[in-house]
Amino acid sequence: MSSGSQSTVFQYVAPFVGVLLIAVGIAGAVPGGYAILEPDLENCGNPTIGVESPEMTAERFGGETPRPRVARLAFEDLSEAEQTAFREALDDAVGEAQVVGAVPNADAFRRGAVVSYQGEDHYVTIVAENTCFQAAPLQFPLGVFAIALGVLGILTPPLYRRLIRLEQRAKRSE
Amino acid sequence: MLNRAAVEGTALALLALSIAFVWVRHRRASRPESDGGYTTREEVRYEIGRVQSAAYRWLTTTNHRDIGLLYIAFGTVAALWGGMDAMMLRTELLTPPADIWTPETYNALFTTHGLTMLIFFVLPVFFGIGNYVLPLLIGADDMAFPRVNAVGFWLLPPALVLVRMGLLIQVTGQVLNLFLPEETIRFFLTVREVSVGWTLYAPLSVQQPNPQIDLLLLGLHLSGIATTVGAINFIATVAYERAEGVTWGNLDIFSWNMLVTSGLALFAFPLLGSALVMLLLDRNLGTTFFATQGGGPILWQHLFWFWGHPEVYILFLPATGLMSTILPKFVGRKLFGYQFIVYSTLGLGVLSFGVWAHHMFTTSADPRIKLSFMAVSIAIAVPSAIKIFNWITTMWDGDIRITAPFILCAGGISTFIVGGVTGVFLAVIPIDVLYHGTYYVVGHFHLIVVGIIPFLMIAASYYWYPLITGRWYDTRLAKFQSLLIVFGSFVTFMTLLVIGGLGLPRRQAIYPAEYQLAQQIATVGAYIVGLSALLWLYNMLASYWQGAPVSTTDPWGLKRTGQFTREWQWFEKRMIERYDMEPSEPETRRRSYAPEGEPTGLAGGVGTVAQTVSRNAWMAAVGGFVGTVLMSGGLVTAILIGVLDPASFGEISELVGLGANQTVGAVLFLVGGTVTWPLIFLAFSEYLPGRLLFETGLVFATIISSGFAIAFYTGQSGLALVGYLTFVLVSHWAYGLGLTVTFQFLKSDEALRSDGGAFGR
């Protein structure tokens, strides 16, 4: 460490620690904040289902009738939320939609099930569980604190140079 | 789950606003406010007129320097966009389950991150730097085809918009959804970012119905046309626009690299274009180029990687050109081995077309064909290593100035060494089969693409900042930022190498909980890289208005070491014309090390080169023999006390095909110590540390002892291992001392005889 305006600690180490703190702070605050907001988004815990077209379903089973271990459901057997998601997935570009509401057939979908809709078979499976995010309650406030402290670290060199100028002015006025 | 479009759209908008704020604030602060700070109506009118004329100028310019800046600005925007994707996907990996983005969003993030960075960030920035400085370096007035140059650039923004249309459409859909019913804006709610991976492997890319894939293919095709057009222009410029006196033999190294890069682009990109059209036809018109019934999905992989691997070198070679240009300026020495670097660049260019199938080692291709690709993939490390050794030799014993460009050059070399060596392992089929599709691959190539490539872009931005803007950047902030990005890159990608080595698969939003800490470390490292990029951007923007004006015609003091190259000569002329500056004259001038010069050698360069070499060779051989005998004393002791297995000498004779005979091995060892190692020492002694020759000899012996320790290791452990290593080291020191002291003795003896002869005459 040198002294005066060339102090390595204030010119380089402090902002370096500052950047580290900001990076760690972001890693803490973003998920921590998200965990606080998530219940209001109302969609965690609701799985996303993928619905295949009749052609892809036929191709998957080689044109044969699916074996008994693949559950077979009628569209009417699905809950209202499942039916809505099913229809949305059919319209979707990649054939996926999130179920918002009760999923009584979750286990069947998890293993893969064939749903009959308007006389055609569609293979349905869960493609994302969308589990609710868990984070420690202190993660968000500590993350924000780390970011603030880090910003202070980054601003140390200009603040330090100002302090030096202040000292020099004070000495001149003596 | 968080809404990707809303989050990314908001983040990018905030970033754009911040950049505009920094620009406007610093611009205002740099101008005097004569009326006390109140904005008058005339001023507003003037400002609007100024913006109009600036917009007209930038939209219609054909000046190579303007187009260069446009390319760089465009590439920076793409880097911020692709970088935002990276930060978002790293955020998802903070926790093992997919609980921030959905797996599909995660897939889309790594797809768009890859495409945006590789296609729209790296090459445009290098084309920008090339546009700005290449004509200055070769003494050309402009690029060969200025209008084509402008067209080539202006094809890129629509290409980027097409490729990233998914996000734009999603954001638009969500905004419209606030006012309009879903049914009327179904299209906007249907299209989304592509999530099939940047390699667009068939059959997934053929079968997935997302219409954004079609837009993406069209955008990539357009960008390919832009690149080809730009490449033709660079080739024509270097071939036909060189000033008098600029020959192929003294063409600067950056121009050589841009020339080879352009050659690669010219052969690779049209092929990508054809493959993209085939994919479009498969998707929309029912052709079967990549269907199992037709050409097959593997055909796509062949076509894609036939472009894809040369593309790696298209991205990498300009960075090496910048390294060879910038590094010597900050070590006060001319580039070592100019010709070898040029030939290695040409070698890389040719070999890069013969390695594509190493991306396909896990496919069912014929093993004999795979073997040939393995051989070429290993061989391609040689020209890369030539560059590395030449750069290190350029630095060796140099007058190093610790500046931001130097830190980035040194950091670039180190990341390239790790990234390159890990790549050599991947070239070996059995290892590749093990690590294919793991984070090891991600760590390997990111140490290049978030190593030497952006490091040298940033180094170039600092090095030529005074030339472009006439101002200095904040040098302290630049040094700090340089250290930070090197640190962040190492933390992130070394961690990925480790978890990949442990077998963690890439391209998965969900991963086992035991990898969480490593993933968190990698994410924090990635944030550091992101923050350092923002610091760079801030420095560039703020310094443009408030940086200290350059007050000399030689800002880097290049005249002092005879490295005041053409672009700086152009700068000097401009400064004289504009500001009536006096051409700066350095207080001292010294010749930077010129490898073409007379070899001085250890014996002082008396006589012809052949005489010097033969005299040095026999003295070294005698020294080597003495050294080996001394060394043998140590090794025999080690054998006697049982820490060195004499059977290991048998392996030497086995190595040359004479069977495992210890005596033959010992003789060969003596011959090697007498002939090979002394000659290697003679070749490199000038570049090894140590003021006196025996100090250099000790350093040399220490270095080569590591090789001996590995080669002769026979499973010793505990105290036996400590004893083995100690004896190896001490024996080598005896060798180093024996070699150098004998050499110096013979040399001084010869000098005495020579003096005596002269006296006698």
Coordinates of N, CA and C in Angstrom, one line a residue, chain B residues 227-327:
Chain B
T227 N -22.1 -9.9 -43.5 CA -20.8 -10.3 -43.1 C -20.0 -10.5 -44.4
T228 N -20.6 -11.2 -45.4 CA -19.9 -11.5 -46.6 C -19.5 -10.2 -47.4
V229 N -20.5 -9.3 -47.4 CA -20.2 -8.0 -48.1 C -19.0 -7.3 -47.4
G230 N -19.0 -7.3 -46.1 CA -18.0 -6.7 -45.3 C -16.6 -7.4 -45.6
A231 N -16.7 -8.7 -45.6 CA -15.4 -9.5 -45.8 C -14.8 -9.2 -47.2
I232 N -15.7 -9.1 -48.2 CA -15.2 -8.8 -49.6 C -14.5 -7.4 -49.6
N233 N -15.1 -6.5 -48.9 CA -14.5 -5.2 -48.8 C -13.2 -5.1 -48.1
F234 N -13.0 -5.9 -47.0 CA -11.7 -5.9 -46.3 C -10.7 -6.5 -47.2
I235 N -11.0 -7.6 -47.9 CA -10.0 -8.3 -48.8 C -9.6 -7.4 -49.9
A236 N -10.6 -6.7 -50.5 CA -10.2 -5.8 -51.6 C -9.4 -4.6 -51.1
T237 N -9.7 -4.1 -49.9 CA -9.0 -3.0 -49.4 C -7.5 -3.4 -49.1
V238 N -7.3 -4.5 -48.5 CA -5.9 -4.9 -48.2 C -5.2 -5.2 -49.5
A239 N -5.9 -5.8 -50.4 CA -5.2 -6.2 -51.6 C -4.8 -5.1 -52.5
Y240 N -5.8 -4.1 -52.6 CA -5.6 -3.0 -53.6 C -5.4 -1.6 -53.1
E241 N -5.6 -1.4 -51.9 CA -5.6 0.0 -51.4 C -4.4 0.3 -50.6
R242 N -3.4 -0.6 -50.5 CA -2.2 -0.3 -49.7 C -1.4 0.9 -50.2
A243 N -0.9 1.7 -49.3 CA -0.1 2.8 -49.7 C 1.3 2.3 -50.3
E244 N 2.0 3.2 -50.9 CA 3.3 2.8 -51.4 C 4.2 2.4 -50.2
G245 N 4.9 1.4 -50.4 CA 5.8 1.0 -49.3 C 5.2 0.0 -48.4
V246 N 3.9 -0.2 -48.4 CA 3.2 -1.3 -47.6 C 3.1 -2.5 -48.4
T247 N 4.0 -3.5 -48.1 CA 4.0 -4.7 -48.9 C 3.5 -5.9 -48.0
W248 N 3.4 -7.1 -48.7 CA 2.9 -8.2 -47.9 C 3.9 -8.6 -46.8
G249 N 5.2 -8.2 -47.0 CA 6.2 -8.5 -46.1 C 6.2 -7.6 -44.9
N250 N 5.7 -6.4 -45.0 CA 5.6 -5.5 -43.8 C 4.2 -5.0 -43.5
L251 N 3.2 -5.7 -44.1 CA 1.8 -5.4 -43.7 C 1.7 -5.6 -42.2
D252 N 1.0 -4.7 -41.6 CA 0.9 -4.8 -40.1 C 0.0 -6.0 -39.8
I253 N 0.2 -6.5 -38.5 CA -0.3 -7.8 -38.2 C -1.8 -7.8 -38.0
F254 N -2.4 -6.7 -37.6 CA -3.9 -6.6 -37.5 C -4.5 -6.7 -38.9
S255 N -3.9 -6.1 -39.9 CA -4.5 -6.2 -41.2 C -4.4 -7.6 -41.8
W256 N -3.2 -8.3 -41.5 CA -3.1 -9.7 -41.9 C -4.3 -10.5 -41.3
N257 N -4.5 -10.2 -40.0 CA -5.6 -11.0 -39.3 C -6.9 -10.7 -39.9
M258 N -7.2 -9.4 -40.2 CA -8.5 -9.1 -40.8 C -8.6 -9.7 -42.1
L259 N -7.5 -9.8 -42.9 CA -7.6 -10.4 -44.2 C -7.9 -11.8 -44.1
V260 N -7.2 -12.6 -43.2 CA -7.5 -14.0 -43.1 C -8.9 -14.2 -42.6
T261 N -9.3 -13.4 -41.6 CA -10.7 -13.5 -41.1 C -11.7 -13.3 -42.2
S262 N -11.5 -12.3 -43.0 CA -12.4 -12.1 -44.1 C -12.4 -13.2 -45.1
G263 N -11.3 -13.8 -45.3 CA -11.2 -15.0 -46.2 C -12.1 -16.1 -45.7
L264 N -11.9 -16.3 -44.4 CA -12.7 -17.4 -43.7 C -14.2 -17.1 -43.9
A265 N -14.6 -15.8 -43.6 CA -16.0 -15.4 -43.7 C -16.5 -15.7 -45.1
L266 N -15.7 -15.3 -46.0 CA -16.1 -15.5 -47.4 C -16.5 -16.9 -47.8
F267 N -15.7 -17.8 -47.2 CA -16.0 -19.3 -47.6 C -17.1 -19.9 -46.6
A268 N -17.2 -19.4 -45.4 CA -18.0 -20.0 -44.4 C -19.5 -19.5 -44.5
F269 N -19.6 -18.2 -44.6 CA -21.0 -17.6 -44.4 C -22.0 -18.0 -45.6
P270 N -21.5 -18.0 -46.8 CA -22.5 -18.5 -47.9 C -23.0 -19.9 -47.6
L271 N -22.2 -20.7 -47.0 CA -22.6 -22.1 -46.7 C -23.7 -22.1 -45.6
L272 N -23.5 -21.2 -44.6 CA -24.5 -21.1 -43.6 C -25.8 -20.6 -44.2
G273 N -25.7 -19.6 -45.1 CA -26.9 -19.1 -45.8 C -27.6 -20.2 -46.5
S274 N -26.9 -21.1 -47.2 CA -27.6 -22.2 -47.9 C -28.3 -23.1 -46.9
A275 N -27.6 -23.4 -45.8 CA -28.2 -24.3 -44.8 C -29.4 -23.7 -44.2
L276 N -29.4 -22.4 -43.9 CA -30.5 -21.7 -43.3 C -31.7 -21.8 -44.3
V277 N -31.4 -21.6 -45.6 CA -32.5 -21.7 -46.6 C -33.1 -23.1 -46.6
M278 N -32.3 -24.1 -46.5 CA -32.8 -25.5 -46.5 C -33.7 -25.7 -45.3
L279 N -33.2 -25.1 -44.1 CA -34.0 -25.3 -42.9 C -35.4 -24.6 -43.1
L280 N -35.3 -23.4 -43.7 CA -36.6 -22.7 -43.9 C -37.5 -23.5 -44.8
L281 N -36.9 -24.1 -45.8 CA -37.7 -24.9 -46.8 C -38.3 -26.1 -46.1
D282 N -37.5 -26.7 -45.2 CA -38.0 -27.9 -44.5 C -39.2 -27.5 -43.6
R283 N -39.0 -26.3 -43.0 CA -40.1 -25.9 -42.0 C -41.4 -25.5 -42.7
N284 N -41.2 -24.9 -43.9 CA -42.4 -24.2 -44.5 C -42.9 -24.9 -45.8
L285 N -42.0 -25.5 -46.5 CA -42.5 -26.1 -47.8 C -42.4 -27.6 -47.9
G286 N -42.1 -28.2 -46.7 CA -42.2 -29.7 -46.7 C -41.0 -30.4 -47.4
T287 N -39.9 -29.7 -47.6 CA -38.8 -30.4 -48.2 C -38.2 -31.3 -47.1
T288 N -37.2 -32.2 -47.5 CA -36.7 -33.2 -46.5 C -35.2 -33.2 -46.4
F289 N -34.7 -31.9 -46.5 CA -33.2 -31.9 -46.4 C -32.7 -32.5 -45.1
F290 N -33.4 -32.2 -44.0 CA -33.0 -32.6 -42.7 C -33.9 -33.6 -42.0
A291 N -34.8 -34.1 -42.8 CA -35.8 -35.2 -42.3 C -35.1 -36.5 -42.4
T292 N -35.5 -37.4 -41.5 CA -34.8 -38.8 -41.6 C -35.0 -39.4 -42.9
Q293 N -36.2 -39.1 -43.6 CA -36.4 -39.7 -44.9 C -35.6 -39.1 -46.0
G294 N -35.0 -37.9 -45.7 CA -34.2 -37.3 -46.7 C -32.7 -37.2 -46.3
G295 N -32.2 -36.0 -46.2 CA -30.8 -35.9 -45.9 C -30.4 -36.3 -44.4
G296 N -31.4 -36.3 -43.6 CA -31.2 -36.7 -42.2 C -30.7 -35.5 -41.3
P297 N -31.1 -35.6 -40.0 CA -30.8 -34.5 -39.1 C -29.2 -34.3 -38.9
I298 N -28.4 -35.3 -39.1 CA -27.0 -35.2 -39.0 C -26.4 -34.2 -40.1
L299 N -27.1 -34.2 -41.2 CA -26.7 -33.3 -42.3 C -26.6 -31.9 -41.8
W300 N -27.7 -31.5 -41.0 CA -27.7 -30.1 -40.5 C -26.4 -29.9 -39.6
Q301 N -26.1 -30.9 -38.8 CA -24.9 -30.7 -37.9 C -23.7 -30.5 -38.8
H302 N -23.5 -31.3 -39.9 CA -22.3 -31.1 -40.7 C -22.3 -29.7 -41.3
L303 N -23.4 -29.3 -41.9 CA -23.5 -28.0 -42.6 C -23.3 -26.9 -41.5
F304 N -23.9 -27.0 -40.4 CA -23.8 -26.0 -39.4 C -22.4 -25.8 -38.9
W305 N -21.8 -26.9 -38.6 CA -20.4 -26.8 -38.0 C -19.4 -26.6 -39.0
F306 N -19.7 -26.9 -40.3 CA -18.7 -26.5 -41.4 C -18.6 -25.0 -41.4
W307 N -19.7 -24.3 -41.1 CA -19.6 -22.8 -40.9 C -19.2 -22.6 -39.4
G308 N -19.7 -23.3 -38.5 CA -19.5 -23.0 -37.1 C -18.1 -23.0 -36.6
H309 N -17.3 -23.9 -37.0 CA -15.9 -23.9 -36.5 C -15.0 -22.8 -37.1
P310 N -15.1 -22.7 -38.4 CA -14.4 -21.5 -39.0 C -14.9 -20.2 -38.3
E311 N -16.2 -20.2 -37.9 CA -16.7 -19.0 -37.3 C -16.0 -18.7 -36.0
V312 N -15.6 -19.8 -35.3 CA -14.8 -19.6 -34.0 C -13.6 -18.8 -34.3
Y313 N -12.9 -19.2 -35.4 CA -11.7 -18.5 -35.8 C -11.9 -17.1 -36.4
I314 N -13.1 -16.9 -37.0 CA -13.5 -15.6 -37.5 C -13.6 -14.7 -36.3
L315 N -14.1 -15.2 -35.2 CA -14.2 -14.4 -34.0 C -12.9 -14.2 -33.3
F316 N -12.0 -15.2 -33.4 CA -10.8 -15.2 -32.6 C -9.6 -14.5 -33.2
L317 N -9.5 -14.7 -34.6 CA -8.3 -14.1 -35.2 C -8.2 -12.6 -35.1
P318 N -9.2 -11.8 -35.3 CA -9.1 -10.4 -35.1 C -8.5 -10.0 -33.7
A319 N -8.9 -10.8 -32.7 CA -8.5 -10.5 -31.3 C -7.0 -10.8 -31.2
T320 N -6.5 -11.8 -31.9 CA -5.0 -12.1 -31.9 C -4.3 -11.0 -32.7
G321 N -4.9 -10.5 -33.7 CA -4.3 -9.4 -34.4 C -4.2 -8.2 -33.6
L322 N -5.2 -7.9 -32.8 CA -5.1 -6.8 -31.9 C -4.1 -7.0 -30.8
M323 N -4.0 -8.2 -30.3 CA -3.0 -8.6 -29.3 C -1.6 -8.3 -29.9
S324 N -1.3 -8.8 -31.1 CA 0.0 -8.6 -31.7 C 0.3 -7.2 -32.0
T325 N -0.7 -6.4 -32.2 CA -0.6 -4.9 -32.4 C -0.3 -4.2 -31.2
I326 N -1.1 -4.4 -30.1 CA -1.2 -3.6 -29.0 C -0.1 -4.0 -27.9
L327 N 0.1 -5.3 -27.7 CA 1.0 -5.7 -26.7 C 2.4 -5.1 -26.8

